[in-house]
Structures are given as structure tokens and as C-alpha cells.
Amino acid sequence: MTANNESNAAVTRVEGHEMIMERFFMAPRELVFSMYTERDHIVNWWGPIGWKTTVYQMDVRPGGVWHYCMRSDDGQEAWGKSVYEEIVEPERLVYTDAFSDENGNDAEGMPVMKITTDFEEEGNGTKIISRTLFSTQEELQKVVEMGAIEGMGETFDRLEAYLNEF
């Protein structure tokens, strides 16, 4: 499965039980990396169009937690919690990611994903390669059916728009 709707849209493919998304941004790698690791940046672009993110905890270090809530314009909430495993500034972030409740408890029946995001210098910009590993093909399919590919595509669109402010 591959999706690429525009010239700079995210390119997505599935290999086994891993979803891989790639997107190029015309911005320096250090700046793009900081968009993922600084609270003041991530609240301005994380989440699909029509959703706002509030960060309740963001401790970017191995073992540190990022706990957040995305709220849609119509009042829906989606809580998430990530635990950082590896940080190589400005090249790579590795963390587990899970749907959670407001207290940071993993949501029952939802997958815990391992995400590796690489930030590669490419010409005058940065290519992000995000690999999301699921325990099973069924878990991956569940998240795809929930709209994860479209949601991340919109999230990348918001990141690009925010980067254009710099």
C-alpha cells in the first residue's frame, strides 16, 4: 500500500507490520528536529487539521514521557502518551507511543507502537522518515482503519505550514 496525493505529500508504505511515512521539508534539519522536541513548537502543528494539542508533560530524554491531548473543533478528545527510548539530536527519535487516558494510562484494547523518526539532510531541506512498528498486522490495520495515514498526512501539512513561519 502506497499513498502519495501531491508532489510534497507524505509517501506511505506498509511492510509487514510496519508503517513507513516519508516527507520532505524545505527547512534545516536542526529546526525540523526541534519541532518534535520543544513544547512551544509541537503545540502549533501536532495533530490533524481541526485539532489542537495541549501538552501536559514533555520530558525529552531516554525514559522521559510526552503526555498530550488532541481536541477537535467539535469537542472530541484523543489522549496520547509516548516514552522516549533514544534521542540523537538532530538525527533520530525513538519512542513508544500509545493511546492513553488523561492520567497517562494506556487505553485498553489499543496498540502500543514503537516509532523511529529519522531526520535526514537532503539538499537544502530535511527528509523525515517515520517508521511505526506494530506487534501484529491486525494492530496496524486497526490504526490504518482509524485514519492514521490521513491524519499523519494532515499533521505533516500543518508542520510544513508552521515551518514556513520561520
PDB file of C-alpha atoms in Angstrom:
ATOM      1  CA  MET A   1       0.000   0.000   0.000  1.00  0.00           C
ATOM      2  CA  THR A   2       1.447   3.387  -1.022  1.00  0.00           C
ATOM      3  CA  ALA A   3      -0.174   6.805  -0.789  1.00  0.00           C
ATOM      4  CA  ASN A   4       1.123   9.982  -2.428  1.00  0.00           C
ATOM      5  CA  ASN A   5      -1.537  12.521  -3.345  1.00  0.00           C
ATOM      6  CA  GLU A   6       0.530  15.645  -4.045  1.00  0.00           C
ATOM      7  CA  SER A   7       4.074  16.481  -5.071  1.00  0.00           C
ATOM      8  CA  ASN A   8       5.126  17.007  -1.441  1.00  0.00           C
ATOM      9  CA  ALA A   9       2.582  14.774   0.236  1.00  0.00           C
ATOM     10  CA  ALA A  10       3.747  12.125   2.642  1.00  0.00           C
ATOM     11  CA  VAL A  11       4.690   8.900   0.908  1.00  0.00           C
ATOM     12  CA  THR A  12       3.386   5.975   2.940  1.00  0.00           C
ATOM     13  CA  ARG A  13       4.032   2.282   2.588  1.00  0.00           C
ATOM     14  CA  VAL A  14       3.376  -0.773   4.710  1.00  0.00           C
ATOM     15  CA  GLU A  15       5.996  -3.501   5.077  1.00  0.00           C
ATOM     16  CA  GLY A  16       4.883  -6.426   7.223  1.00  0.00           C
ATOM     17  CA  HIS A  17       3.561  -4.868  10.404  1.00  0.00           C
ATOM     18  CA  GLU A  18       5.436  -1.585   9.972  1.00  0.00           C
ATOM     19  CA  MET A  19       4.016   1.642   8.535  1.00  0.00           C
ATOM     20  CA  ILE A  20       6.638   3.897   6.947  1.00  0.00           C
ATOM     21  CA  MET A  21       5.935   7.550   6.139  1.00  0.00           C
ATOM     22  CA  GLU A  22       8.355   9.901   4.390  1.00  0.00           C
ATOM     23  CA  ARG A  23       8.048  13.629   3.769  1.00  0.00           C
ATOM     24  CA  PHE A  24      10.461  16.341   2.643  1.00  0.00           C
ATOM     25  CA  PHE A  25      10.512  19.767   4.293  1.00  0.00           C
ATOM     26  CA  MET A  26      12.363  22.808   2.967  1.00  0.00           C
ATOM     27  CA  ALA A  27      13.915  23.631   6.340  1.00  0.00           C
ATOM     28  CA  PRO A  28      17.183  22.883   8.145  1.00  0.00           C
ATOM     29  CA  ARG A  29      17.376  19.576   9.988  1.00  0.00           C
ATOM     30  CA  GLU A  30      18.041  21.223  13.370  1.00  0.00           C
ATOM     31  CA  LEU A  31      14.852  23.287  13.055  1.00  0.00           C
ATOM     32  CA  VAL A  32      12.729  20.330  11.950  1.00  0.00           C
ATOM     33  CA  PHE A  33      14.094  18.219  14.831  1.00  0.00           C
ATOM     34  CA  SER A  34      13.243  20.990  17.318  1.00  0.00           C
ATOM     35  CA  MET A  35       9.639  20.913  16.083  1.00  0.00           C
ATOM     36  CA  TYR A  36       9.389  17.423  17.613  1.00  0.00           C
ATOM     37  CA  THR A  37      11.244  18.120  20.843  1.00  0.00           C
ATOM     38  CA  GLU A  38      10.127  21.575  22.001  1.00  0.00           C
ATOM     39  CA  ARG A  39       6.726  22.086  23.625  1.00  0.00           C
ATOM     40  CA  ASP A  40       6.351  25.620  22.230  1.00  0.00           C
ATOM     41  CA  HIS A  41       6.666  24.250  18.698  1.00  0.00           C
ATOM     42  CA  ILE A  42       4.787  20.944  18.820  1.00  0.00           C
ATOM     43  CA  VAL A  43       1.551  22.521  20.100  1.00  0.00           C
ATOM     44  CA  ASN A  44       1.391  24.568  16.886  1.00  0.00           C
ATOM     45  CA  TRP A  45       1.295  21.672  14.434  1.00  0.00           C
ATOM     46  CA  TRP A  46       0.789  18.247  16.043  1.00  0.00           C
ATOM     47  CA  GLY A  47      -2.455  16.544  15.052  1.00  0.00           C
ATOM     48  CA  PRO A  48      -4.797  16.527  12.072  1.00  0.00           C
ATOM     49  CA  ILE A  49      -6.438  19.659  10.688  1.00  0.00           C
ATOM     50  CA  GLY A  50      -9.136  20.897  13.068  1.00  0.00           C
ATOM     51  CA  TRP A  51      -7.418  19.506  16.179  1.00  0.00           C
ATOM     52  CA  LYS A  52      -5.434  21.403  18.829  1.00  0.00           C
ATOM     53  CA  THR A  53      -2.805  19.771  21.004  1.00  0.00           C
ATOM     54  CA  THR A  54      -2.221  20.520  24.675  1.00  0.00           C
ATOM     55  CA  VAL A  55       0.972  19.146  26.202  1.00  0.00           C
ATOM     56  CA  TYR A  56       0.690  18.044  29.833  1.00  0.00           C
ATOM     57  CA  GLN A  57       4.196  16.609  30.123  1.00  0.00           C
ATOM     58  CA  MET A  58       7.190  16.716  27.790  1.00  0.00           C
ATOM     59  CA  ASP A  59      10.481  15.378  29.105  1.00  0.00           C
ATOM     60  CA  VAL A  60      12.642  14.700  26.054  1.00  0.00           C
ATOM     61  CA  ARG A  61      15.281  12.289  27.364  1.00  0.00           C
ATOM     62  CA  PRO A  62      15.573   8.500  27.413  1.00  0.00           C
ATOM     63  CA  GLY A  63      12.849   7.308  29.800  1.00  0.00           C
ATOM     64  CA  GLY A  64      11.106  10.694  29.645  1.00  0.00           C
ATOM     65  CA  VAL A  65       7.389  10.999  28.910  1.00  0.00           C
ATOM     66  CA  TRP A  66       5.394  13.090  26.466  1.00  0.00           C
ATOM     67  CA  HIS A  67       1.724  13.139  27.565  1.00  0.00           C
ATOM     68  CA  TYR A  68      -0.719  15.164  25.490  1.00  0.00           C
ATOM     69  CA  CYS A  69      -4.318  15.589  24.427  1.00  0.00           C
ATOM     70  CA  MET A  70      -5.605  16.458  20.976  1.00  0.00           C
ATOM     71  CA  ARG A  71      -9.034  18.135  20.916  1.00  0.00           C
ATOM     72  CA  SER A  72     -11.099  18.547  17.763  1.00  0.00           C
ATOM     73  CA  ASP A  73     -13.112  21.625  16.905  1.00  0.00           C
ATOM     74  CA  ASP A  74     -16.271  19.606  17.680  1.00  0.00           C
ATOM     75  CA  GLY A  75     -15.068  18.562  21.153  1.00  0.00           C
ATOM     76  CA  GLN A  76     -13.639  15.073  20.615  1.00  0.00           C
ATOM     77  CA  GLU A  77     -10.552  14.197  22.649  1.00  0.00           C
ATOM     78  CA  ALA A  78      -7.680  11.847  21.843  1.00  0.00           C
ATOM     79  CA  TRP A  79      -5.084  11.361  24.585  1.00  0.00           C
ATOM     80  CA  GLY A  80      -1.626  10.005  23.894  1.00  0.00           C
ATOM     81  CA  LYS A  81       1.479   9.066  25.813  1.00  0.00           C
ATOM     82  CA  SER A  82       4.958   8.478  24.473  1.00  0.00           C
ATOM     83  CA  VAL A  83       8.049   7.256  26.305  1.00  0.00           C
ATOM     84  CA  TYR A  84      11.371   8.228  24.742  1.00  0.00           C
ATOM     85  CA  GLU A  85      13.904   5.434  24.271  1.00  0.00           C
ATOM     86  CA  GLU A  86      16.640   7.050  22.164  1.00  0.00           C
ATOM     87  CA  ILE A  87      17.436  10.640  21.225  1.00  0.00           C
ATOM     88  CA  VAL A  88      20.237  11.504  18.803  1.00  0.00           C
ATOM     89  CA  GLU A  89      19.968  15.241  18.195  1.00  0.00           C
ATOM     90  CA  PRO A  90      19.243  16.255  15.408  1.00  0.00           C
ATOM     91  CA  GLU A  91      19.157  12.866  13.682  1.00  0.00           C
ATOM     92  CA  ARG A  92      16.765  10.455  15.372  1.00  0.00           C
ATOM     93  CA  LEU A  93      13.984   9.980  17.908  1.00  0.00           C
ATOM     94  CA  VAL A  94      12.865   6.531  19.077  1.00  0.00           C
ATOM     95  CA  TYR A  95       9.876   6.193  21.382  1.00  0.00           C
ATOM     96  CA  THR A  96       6.898   4.054  22.236  1.00  0.00           C
ATOM     97  CA  ASP A  97       3.534   5.659  21.564  1.00  0.00           C
ATOM     98  CA  ALA A  98       0.150   4.660  22.930  1.00  0.00           C
ATOM     99  CA  PHE A  99      -3.388   5.924  23.108  1.00  0.00           C
ATOM    100  CA  SER A 100      -3.975   6.809  26.754  1.00  0.00           C
ATOM    101  CA  ASP A 101      -6.384   8.377  29.200  1.00  0.00           C
ATOM    102  CA  GLU A 102      -5.994  11.749  30.907  1.00  0.00           C
ATOM    103  CA  ASN A 103      -3.893  10.104  33.643  1.00  0.00           C
ATOM    104  CA  GLY A 104      -1.440   8.576  31.179  1.00  0.00           C
ATOM    105  CA  ASN A 105      -2.707   5.003  31.484  1.00  0.00           C
ATOM    106  CA  ASP A 106      -2.579   3.038  28.228  1.00  0.00           C
ATOM    107  CA  ALA A 107      -6.002   2.774  26.571  1.00  0.00           C
ATOM    108  CA  GLU A 108      -7.354  -0.759  26.834  1.00  0.00           C
ATOM    109  CA  GLY A 109      -7.542  -2.664  23.564  1.00  0.00           C
ATOM    110  CA  MET A 110      -5.353  -0.197  21.681  1.00  0.00           C
ATOM    111  CA  PRO A 111      -1.880  -0.974  20.343  1.00  0.00           C
ATOM    112  CA  VAL A 112       1.387   0.304  21.737  1.00  0.00           C
ATOM    113  CA  MET A 113       3.567   1.319  18.812  1.00  0.00           C
ATOM    114  CA  LYS A 114       7.319   1.783  18.536  1.00  0.00           C
ATOM    115  CA  ILE A 115       8.161   4.823  16.421  1.00  0.00           C
ATOM    116  CA  THR A 116      11.567   5.595  14.954  1.00  0.00           C
ATOM    117  CA  THR A 117      11.786   9.004  13.293  1.00  0.00           C
ATOM    118  CA  ASP A 118      14.900   9.841  11.292  1.00  0.00           C
ATOM    119  CA  PHE A 119      15.728  13.374  10.165  1.00  0.00           C
ATOM    120  CA  GLU A 120      17.943  13.248   7.061  1.00  0.00           C
ATOM    121  CA  GLU A 121      19.604  16.237   5.431  1.00  0.00           C
ATOM    122  CA  GLU A 122      18.624  16.318   1.772  1.00  0.00           C
ATOM    123  CA  GLY A 123      19.744  19.238  -0.381  1.00  0.00           C
ATOM    124  CA  ASN A 124      18.539  22.445   1.272  1.00  0.00           C
ATOM    125  CA  GLY A 125      15.994  20.651   3.413  1.00  0.00           C
ATOM    126  CA  THR A 126      15.166  17.686   5.581  1.00  0.00           C
ATOM    127  CA  LYS A 127      13.520  14.376   4.862  1.00  0.00           C
ATOM    128  CA  ILE A 128      11.610  12.821   7.749  1.00  0.00           C
ATOM    129  CA  ILE A 129      11.333   9.042   7.691  1.00  0.00           C
ATOM    130  CA  SER A 130       8.939   7.803  10.357  1.00  0.00           C
ATOM    131  CA  ARG A 131       8.685   4.057  10.970  1.00  0.00           C
ATOM    132  CA  THR A 132       5.836   2.838  13.169  1.00  0.00           C
ATOM    133  CA  LEU A 133       6.212  -0.769  14.271  1.00  0.00           C
ATOM    134  CA  PHE A 134       3.169  -2.705  15.479  1.00  0.00           C
ATOM    135  CA  SER A 135       3.154  -6.047  17.302  1.00  0.00           C
ATOM    136  CA  THR A 136       0.865  -7.562  14.665  1.00  0.00           C
ATOM    137  CA  GLN A 137      -0.547  -6.897  11.215  1.00  0.00           C
ATOM    138  CA  GLU A 138      -4.004  -6.702  12.853  1.00  0.00           C
ATOM    139  CA  GLU A 139      -2.915  -3.843  15.123  1.00  0.00           C
ATOM    140  CA  LEU A 140      -1.513  -1.966  12.147  1.00  0.00           C
ATOM    141  CA  GLN A 141      -4.735  -2.497  10.190  1.00  0.00           C
ATOM    142  CA  LYS A 142      -6.822  -1.242  13.124  1.00  0.00           C
ATOM    143  CA  VAL A 143      -4.885   2.035  13.256  1.00  0.00           C
ATOM    144  CA  VAL A 144      -4.985   2.439   9.453  1.00  0.00           C
ATOM    145  CA  GLU A 145      -8.783   1.961   9.542  1.00  0.00           C
ATOM    146  CA  MET A 146      -8.973   4.682  12.210  1.00  0.00           C
ATOM    147  CA  GLY A 147      -7.475   7.128   9.667  1.00  0.00           C
ATOM    148  CA  ALA A 148      -3.834   7.187  10.791  1.00  0.00           C
ATOM    149  CA  ILE A 149      -2.405   7.659   7.293  1.00  0.00           C
ATOM    150  CA  GLU A 150      -4.690  10.591   6.502  1.00  0.00           C
ATOM    151  CA  GLY A 151      -4.208  12.047   9.977  1.00  0.00           C
ATOM    152  CA  MET A 152      -0.423  11.966   9.753  1.00  0.00           C
ATOM    153  CA  GLY A 153      -0.590  13.422   6.249  1.00  0.00           C
ATOM    154  CA  GLU A 154      -2.572  16.368   7.632  1.00  0.00           C
ATOM    155  CA  THR A 155      -0.172  16.628  10.576  1.00  0.00           C
ATOM    156  CA  PHE A 156       2.755  16.876   8.150  1.00  0.00           C
ATOM    157  CA  ASP A 157       0.821  19.552   6.195  1.00  0.00           C
ATOM    158  CA  ARG A 158       0.447  21.528   9.431  1.00  0.00           C
ATOM    159  CA  LEU A 159       4.164  21.089  10.175  1.00  0.00           C
ATOM    160  CA  GLU A 160       5.050  22.421   6.733  1.00  0.00           C
ATOM    161  CA  ALA A 161       2.795  25.463   7.214  1.00  0.00           C
ATOM    162  CA  TYR A 162       4.303  26.130  10.644  1.00  0.00           C
ATOM    163  CA  LEU A 163       7.867  25.779   9.318  1.00  0.00           C
ATOM    164  CA  ASN A 164       7.029  28.408   6.690  1.00  0.00           C
ATOM    165  CA  GLU A 165       6.712  30.938   9.536  1.00  0.00           C
ATOM    166  CA  PHE A 166      10.482  30.701  10.161  1.00  0.00           C
TER     167      PHE A 166
END
